[in-house]
């Protein structure tokens, strides 16, 4: 026969006896001892402790049963016995918490140093260490009591049409952050441009979408927390540069050639490279790169037959490290015979 005890409790820890009779009706019995260990519960008051350098940090654990043993370690290593009182463990008397009997243990770290940062473990054991449960704490640097900007974006240069992002990281959470452009709060900018100014990450990030020349200027991040925490500011400039662009190219012109003979002529473009004096021009014919020196703004075409597509691409040299900035235009060259039976060449490109 089998006796099953469901949902055991500490009160089930008693002697049990099973009795019965043999076939000849003689009595027989067996005695058993059941011991139910109380389940250990260990909880943290706060699993992350933010401490200012030089201050005192307290790590608090609640333990049940109240007579469980607790040991503290840092990254698995016990504290030295003689540390000058830097670490101190205090155990309080038993108390009722959520209807159960608990004990509170507090690890106090005096004059927190950078070497004190990291994880701590509180390990509880009960009844000859047959049940162990660990709880991890983490001590992180809260920085100074005075709010400050810990990191900010330097001056930015972007090409018109690209996004620009400023970041302002702060030392104390839930601080008040405002952004201004040339002294004007970005939330009060004219409606025509305000929609492109996006604040995110609790106002720590300011993104200017699809920049225009008007977006250039001085940007300032101002942060405050309360009257006792002071304030801080950081500023950076945004320069919006004109992208490289082919501003002039053949739109439509007609050349006459001697009947039956090819005619040599030039294809030319004009490039605006913003404030960059260097640029590179490359030419292709029917999507095939033209060999030889074709880096000038003009290309000599010795002859044409039927319709050919020439593509001029203007780009910045890679050593300028300005990103993938380029512009291109297709120029079509077509031959035909006019009403006077003369061979003609028409050159044209799409009009912007």
Coordinates of C-alpha atoms in Angstrom, one line a residue:
X1 CA 0.0 0.0 0.0
X2 CA 1.1 3.6 -0.6
X3 CA 0.5 6.8 1.3
X4 CA 0.7 10.0 -0.8
X5 CA 0.8 13.4 0.8
X6 CA -0.1 16.2 -1.7
X7 CA 1.1 19.8 -1.4
X8 CA 3.3 19.0 1.6
X9 CA 3.7 21.5 4.4
X10 CA 6.2 21.8 7.2
X11 CA 3.5 20.6 9.6
X12 CA 3.6 17.2 7.7
X13 CA 7.0 16.6 9.3
X14 CA 6.0 13.8 11.8
X15 CA 6.3 10.0 12.3
X16 CA 4.1 7.8 10.3
X17 CA 3.2 4.1 11.0
X18 CA 1.7 1.5 8.8
X19 CA 0.0 -1.4 10.5
X20 CA -1.6 -4.6 9.1
X21 CA -2.0 -8.3 9.6
X22 CA -0.2 -11.3 8.2
X23 CA -2.1 -14.2 6.6
X24 CA -2.2 -15.9 10.0
X25 CA -3.8 -12.7 11.4
X26 CA -0.7 -11.8 13.4
X27 CA -0.1 -8.0 13.5
X28 CA 2.7 -6.3 11.6
X29 CA 3.7 -2.7 11.4
X30 CA 6.4 -0.3 9.9
X31 CA 7.4 3.2 11.1
X32 CA 8.4 6.1 8.8
X33 CA 9.7 9.6 9.4
X34 CA 8.8 12.4 6.9
X35 CA 10.7 15.6 7.1
X36 CA 9.5 18.5 5.0
X37 CA 11.9 21.4 4.6
X38 CA 10.5 24.9 4.5
X39 CA 10.9 26.4 1.0
X40 CA 13.4 29.2 0.9
X41 CA 12.3 32.5 -0.4
X42 CA 14.8 35.3 -1.0
X43 CA 13.8 38.6 -2.5
X44 CA 15.5 41.9 -3.3
X45 CA 14.2 45.2 -2.3
X46 CA 15.8 46.5 -5.5
X47 CA 17.8 44.4 -7.9
X48 CA 19.7 47.4 -9.3
X49 CA 21.3 49.9 -6.8
X50 CA 22.4 53.2 -8.2
X51 CA 25.2 54.7 -6.1
X52 CA 27.1 58.0 -6.3
X53 CA 30.9 57.6 -5.9
X54 CA 31.8 58.3 -2.3
X55 CA 28.3 57.7 -1.0
X56 CA 26.9 54.7 0.9
X57 CA 25.0 51.9 -0.9
X58 CA 22.7 49.5 0.8
X59 CA 21.7 46.1 -0.7
X60 CA 18.6 44.7 1.1
X61 CA 17.4 41.1 0.9
X62 CA 14.2 39.6 2.4
X63 CA 14.6 35.9 3.5
X64 CA 12.1 33.2 4.5
X65 CA 12.3 31.2 6.7
X66 CA 13.7 33.7 9.1
X67 CA 16.3 31.3 10.5
X68 CA 17.9 30.6 7.1
X69 CA 21.6 31.3 6.8
X70 CA 22.7 34.0 4.3
X71 CA 26.1 34.6 2.9
X72 CA 27.1 37.5 0.7
X73 CA 29.7 37.4 -2.2
X74 CA 30.8 39.7 -5.0
X75 CA 31.2 38.0 -8.3
X76 CA 31.3 34.7 -6.4
X77 CA 34.1 35.9 -4.1
X78 CA 33.6 36.3 -0.3
X79 CA 34.4 39.7 1.2
X80 CA 37.7 39.9 3.1
X81 CA 37.4 39.7 6.9
X82 CA 39.4 42.8 7.5
X83 CA 38.3 45.5 5.1
X84 CA 38.2 48.4 7.5
X85 CA 34.4 48.4 7.6
X86 CA 34.0 49.0 3.9
X87 CA 31.5 46.1 3.8
X88 CA 29.1 45.5 6.7
X89 CA 26.2 43.0 7.0
X90 CA 23.3 43.7 9.3
X91 CA 20.5 41.2 10.1
X92 CA 17.2 42.5 11.5
X93 CA 14.8 40.7 13.8
X94 CA 12.0 38.6 12.3
X95 CA 8.9 40.5 11.0
X96 CA 5.7 39.8 9.2
X97 CA 5.7 40.4 5.4
X98 CA 2.8 39.5 3.2
X99 CA 1.5 37.3 6.0
X100 CA 4.7 35.3 6.4
X101 CA 7.6 35.5 8.8
X102 CA 10.7 37.0 7.1
X103 CA 14.1 38.4 8.1
X104 CA 15.8 41.3 6.5
X105 CA 19.6 41.4 5.8
X106 CA 21.3 44.5 4.6
X107 CA 24.8 44.7 3.0
X108 CA 26.1 48.2 3.4
X109 CA 29.0 49.5 1.2
X110 CA 30.6 52.6 2.7
X111 CA 32.2 55.2 0.4
X112 CA 31.4 53.5 -2.8
X113 CA 34.4 53.3 -5.2
X114 CA 34.6 52.3 -8.9
X115 CA 35.9 48.9 -7.8
X116 CA 32.6 48.3 -6.0
X117 CA 30.5 48.4 -9.2
X118 CA 29.2 45.1 -10.5
X119 CA 27.1 42.1 -9.4
X120 CA 26.6 40.9 -5.8
X121 CA 25.1 37.6 -4.7
X122 CA 23.0 36.8 -1.5
X123 CA 22.9 33.0 -1.0
X124 CA 20.4 31.6 1.5
X125 CA 20.6 28.1 2.9
X126 CA 18.5 26.1 5.3
X127 CA 18.6 22.8 7.1
X128 CA 22.3 21.8 6.6
X129 CA 22.6 23.6 3.2
X130 CA 20.3 21.1 1.5
X131 CA 18.5 23.9 -0.3
X132 CA 20.3 26.9 -1.7
X133 CA 18.9 29.8 -3.7
X134 CA 20.9 32.8 -4.9
X135 CA 19.8 36.3 -5.7
X136 CA 21.9 38.7 -7.8
X137 CA 22.3 42.5 -7.2
X138 CA 24.0 45.0 -9.4
X139 CA 25.6 48.2 -8.3
X140 CA 25.9 50.8 -11.1
X141 CA 27.4 54.3 -11.1
X142 CA 24.7 56.9 -10.8
X143 CA 27.3 59.6 -11.5
X144 CA 27.2 63.0 -9.7
X145 CA 24.3 64.4 -7.8
X146 CA 24.5 67.3 -10.2
X147 CA 22.8 66.8 -13.5
X148 CA 25.2 66.9 -16.4
X149 CA 25.5 66.1 -20.1
X150 CA 27.8 63.0 -20.3
X151 CA 28.0 62.9 -24.1
X152 CA 26.9 65.0 -27.0
X153 CA 27.1 65.1 -30.8
X154 CA 29.9 67.2 -32.3
X155 CA 29.4 69.6 -35.2
X156 CA 27.7 68.0 -38.1
X157 CA 28.0 68.4 -41.9
X158 CA 25.4 66.8 -44.1
X159 CA 24.3 67.1 -47.7
X160 CA 20.9 68.6 -48.4
X161 CA 18.2 66.0 -48.4
X162 CA 20.0 63.8 -45.8
X163 CA 19.0 63.4 -42.1
X164 CA 21.0 65.0 -39.3
X165 CA 20.9 63.6 -35.8
X166 CA 22.1 65.3 -32.6
X167 CA 22.3 63.3 -29.3
X168 CA 22.5 64.6 -25.7
X169 CA 23.2 61.9 -23.1
X170 CA 22.5 62.9 -19.5
X171 CA 23.7 61.8 -16.0
X172 CA 20.3 61.7 -14.2
X173 CA 17.1 60.1 -15.6
X174 CA 13.8 62.0 -15.8
X175 CA 15.6 65.3 -16.4
X176 CA 14.1 68.2 -18.4
X177 CA 15.8 68.5 -21.8
X178 CA 15.1 71.3 -24.3
X179 CA 16.6 72.0 -27.7
X180 CA 17.1 75.3 -29.4
X181 CA 18.1 76.3 -32.9
X182 CA 19.8 79.7 -33.1
X183 CA 18.2 80.5 -29.7
X184 CA 14.7 79.5 -30.7
X185 CA 13.0 76.4 -29.1
X186 CA 12.7 73.8 -31.9
X187 CA 9.1 73.2 -30.8
X188 CA 8.3 76.8 -31.7
X189 CA 9.9 76.8 -35.1
X190 CA 7.6 77.8 -38.1
X191 CA 5.2 75.1 -39.1
X192 CA 6.8 74.9 -42.6
X193 CA 9.9 73.2 -41.1
X194 CA 8.7 72.1 -37.6
X195 CA 7.4 68.8 -38.9
X196 CA 10.9 67.7 -39.9
X197 CA 12.3 68.2 -36.4
X198 CA 11.7 64.9 -34.4
X199 CA 12.5 64.5 -30.7
X200 CA 12.9 61.0 -29.3
X201 CA 14.5 59.0 -26.5
X202 CA 13.0 61.3 -23.8
X203 CA 14.2 64.3 -25.8
X204 CA 17.8 63.2 -25.7
X205 CA 17.8 62.8 -29.5
X206 CA 16.9 65.4 -32.1
X207 CA 16.7 64.3 -35.7
X208 CA 16.2 66.8 -38.6
X209 CA 14.7 64.9 -41.4
X210 CA 15.4 65.6 -45.1
X211 CA 17.6 68.6 -44.3
X212 CA 17.4 71.8 -46.2
X213 CA 19.8 74.8 -46.4
X214 CA 17.6 76.7 -43.9
X215 CA 18.3 74.0 -41.2
X216 CA 21.9 75.1 -40.8
X217 CA 22.8 76.9 -37.6
X218 CA 23.7 76.5 -33.9
X219 CA 21.9 73.8 -31.9
X220 CA 21.9 73.8 -28.1
X221 CA 20.8 71.1 -25.7
X222 CA 19.9 72.4 -22.2
X223 CA 19.2 70.0 -19.3
X224 CA 17.9 70.5 -15.8
X225 CA 16.6 68.2 -13.1
X226 CA 15.5 70.2 -10.0
X227 CA 16.6 73.2 -8.0
X228 CA 19.3 71.2 -6.2
X229 CA 20.8 69.5 -9.2
X230 CA 21.8 72.5 -11.3
X231 CA 21.8 72.5 -15.1
X232 CA 24.1 71.9 -18.1
X233 CA 24.3 72.9 -21.8
X234 CA 26.0 71.6 -24.9
X235 CA 26.0 73.1 -28.4
X236 CA 27.0 72.1 -31.9
X237 CA 26.6 73.5 -35.4
X238 CA 24.9 72.0 -38.4
X239 CA 26.2 72.8 -41.9
X240 CA 23.9 71.7 -44.7
X241 CA 25.9 71.4 -47.9
X242 CA 24.7 71.5 -51.5
X243 CA 25.0 68.1 -53.1
X244 CA 27.0 67.7 -56.4
X245 CA 24.7 68.2 -59.3
X246 CA 24.8 68.5 -63.1
X247 CA 23.2 71.9 -63.7
X248 CA 23.6 72.2 -67.4
X249 CA 23.5 69.7 -70.3
X250 CA 22.2 69.6 -73.9
X251 CA 18.5 69.8 -74.0
X252 CA 17.9 69.8 -77.8
X253 CA 20.1 70.8 -80.6
X254 CA 20.5 69.6 -84.2
X255 CA 23.7 69.2 -86.2
X256 CA 24.0 68.7 -90.0
X257 CA 26.6 66.4 -91.3
X258 CA 27.9 65.9 -94.8
X259 CA 25.8 63.3 -96.6
X260 CA 27.1 59.8 -96.0
X261 CA 29.9 60.9 -93.7
X262 CA 30.1 60.9 -89.9
X263 CA 30.5 64.2 -88.0
X264 CA 32.7 64.7 -84.9
X265 CA 31.1 66.9 -82.2
X266 CA 31.3 67.5 -78.4
X267 CA 28.9 66.7 -75.6
X268 CA 29.4 69.0 -72.6
X269 CA 27.9 69.3 -69.1
X270 CA 28.3 71.8 -66.2
X271 CA 28.7 70.6 -62.6
X272 CA 27.9 72.4 -59.4
X273 CA 29.9 70.8 -56.6
X274 CA 28.8 73.0 -53.8
X275 CA 31.8 74.2 -51.8
X276 CA 34.0 71.4 -53.1
X277 CA 36.3 72.3 -56.0
X278 CA 37.2 68.8 -57.0
X279 CA 34.9 66.4 -58.9
X280 CA 35.1 63.5 -61.2
X281 CA 33.2 63.1 -64.5
X282 CA 32.8 59.6 -66.1
X283 CA 31.1 58.8 -69.4
X284 CA 29.4 55.7 -70.7
X285 CA 28.0 54.8 -74.1
X286 CA 25.0 52.6 -74.1
X287 CA 25.8 51.7 -70.5
X288 CA 29.3 50.6 -71.4
X289 CA 32.2 52.6 -69.9
X290 CA 34.2 54.6 -72.5
X291 CA 37.9 53.8 -72.3
X292 CA 40.5 56.4 -72.3
X293 CA 40.6 59.8 -70.6
X294 CA 37.0 60.8 -70.2
X295 CA 37.2 62.7 -66.9
X296 CA 36.5 66.1 -68.4
X297 CA 33.2 67.8 -68.7
X298 CA 33.2 67.4 -72.5
X299 CA 33.3 64.3 -74.5
X300 CA 34.3 64.2 -78.2
X301 CA 32.0 61.9 -80.2
X302 CA 33.7 61.0 -83.5
X303 CA 30.6 59.7 -85.3
X304 CA 27.1 58.3 -84.6
X305 CA 24.9 55.8 -86.2
X306 CA 21.3 55.2 -85.3
X307 CA 20.7 56.2 -81.7
X308 CA 23.3 56.1 -78.9
X309 CA 22.8 56.9 -75.2
X310 CA 25.7 58.7 -73.5
X311 CA 25.6 59.0 -69.7
X312 CA 27.6 61.6 -67.8
X313 CA 28.1 61.0 -64.1
X314 CA 29.6 63.6 -61.7
X315 CA 30.9 62.4 -58.4
X316 CA 33.2 63.5 -55.6
X317 CA 36.6 61.9 -55.2
X318 CA 36.7 59.2 -52.4
X319 CA 39.5 61.0 -50.5
X320 CA 37.1 63.8 -49.6
X321 CA 35.2 61.2 -47.5
X322 CA 31.9 62.9 -48.2
X323 CA 29.8 59.8 -48.8
X324 CA 28.2 58.6 -52.0
X325 CA 27.5 61.9 -53.6
X326 CA 26.9 61.8 -57.4
X327 CA 24.5 63.0 -60.1
X328 CA 24.1 61.8 -63.7
X329 CA 22.3 62.7 -66.9
X330 CA 21.5 60.7 -70.1
X331 CA 22.2 62.4 -73.4
X332 CA 20.7 60.8 -76.5
X333 CA 22.3 61.2 -80.0
X334 CA 20.2 60.2 -83.0
X335 CA 20.9 60.3 -86.8
X336 CA 18.2 60.7 -89.4
X337 CA 17.8 62.0 -93.0
X338 CA 15.9 65.3 -93.3
X339 CA 13.5 66.3 -96.1
X340 CA 16.4 67.6 -98.2
X341 CA 18.0 64.1 -98.0
X342 CA 20.7 65.5 -95.7
X343 CA 22.1 63.5 -92.8
X344 CA 21.3 65.2 -89.5
X345 CA 22.2 64.5 -85.9
X346 CA 19.9 65.4 -83.0
X347 CA 21.3 65.7 -79.5
X348 CA 18.9 65.9 -76.6
X349 CA 18.5 65.1 -72.9
X350 CA 15.5 65.0 -70.6
X351 CA 14.6 68.4 -69.3
X352 CA 14.5 68.7 -65.4

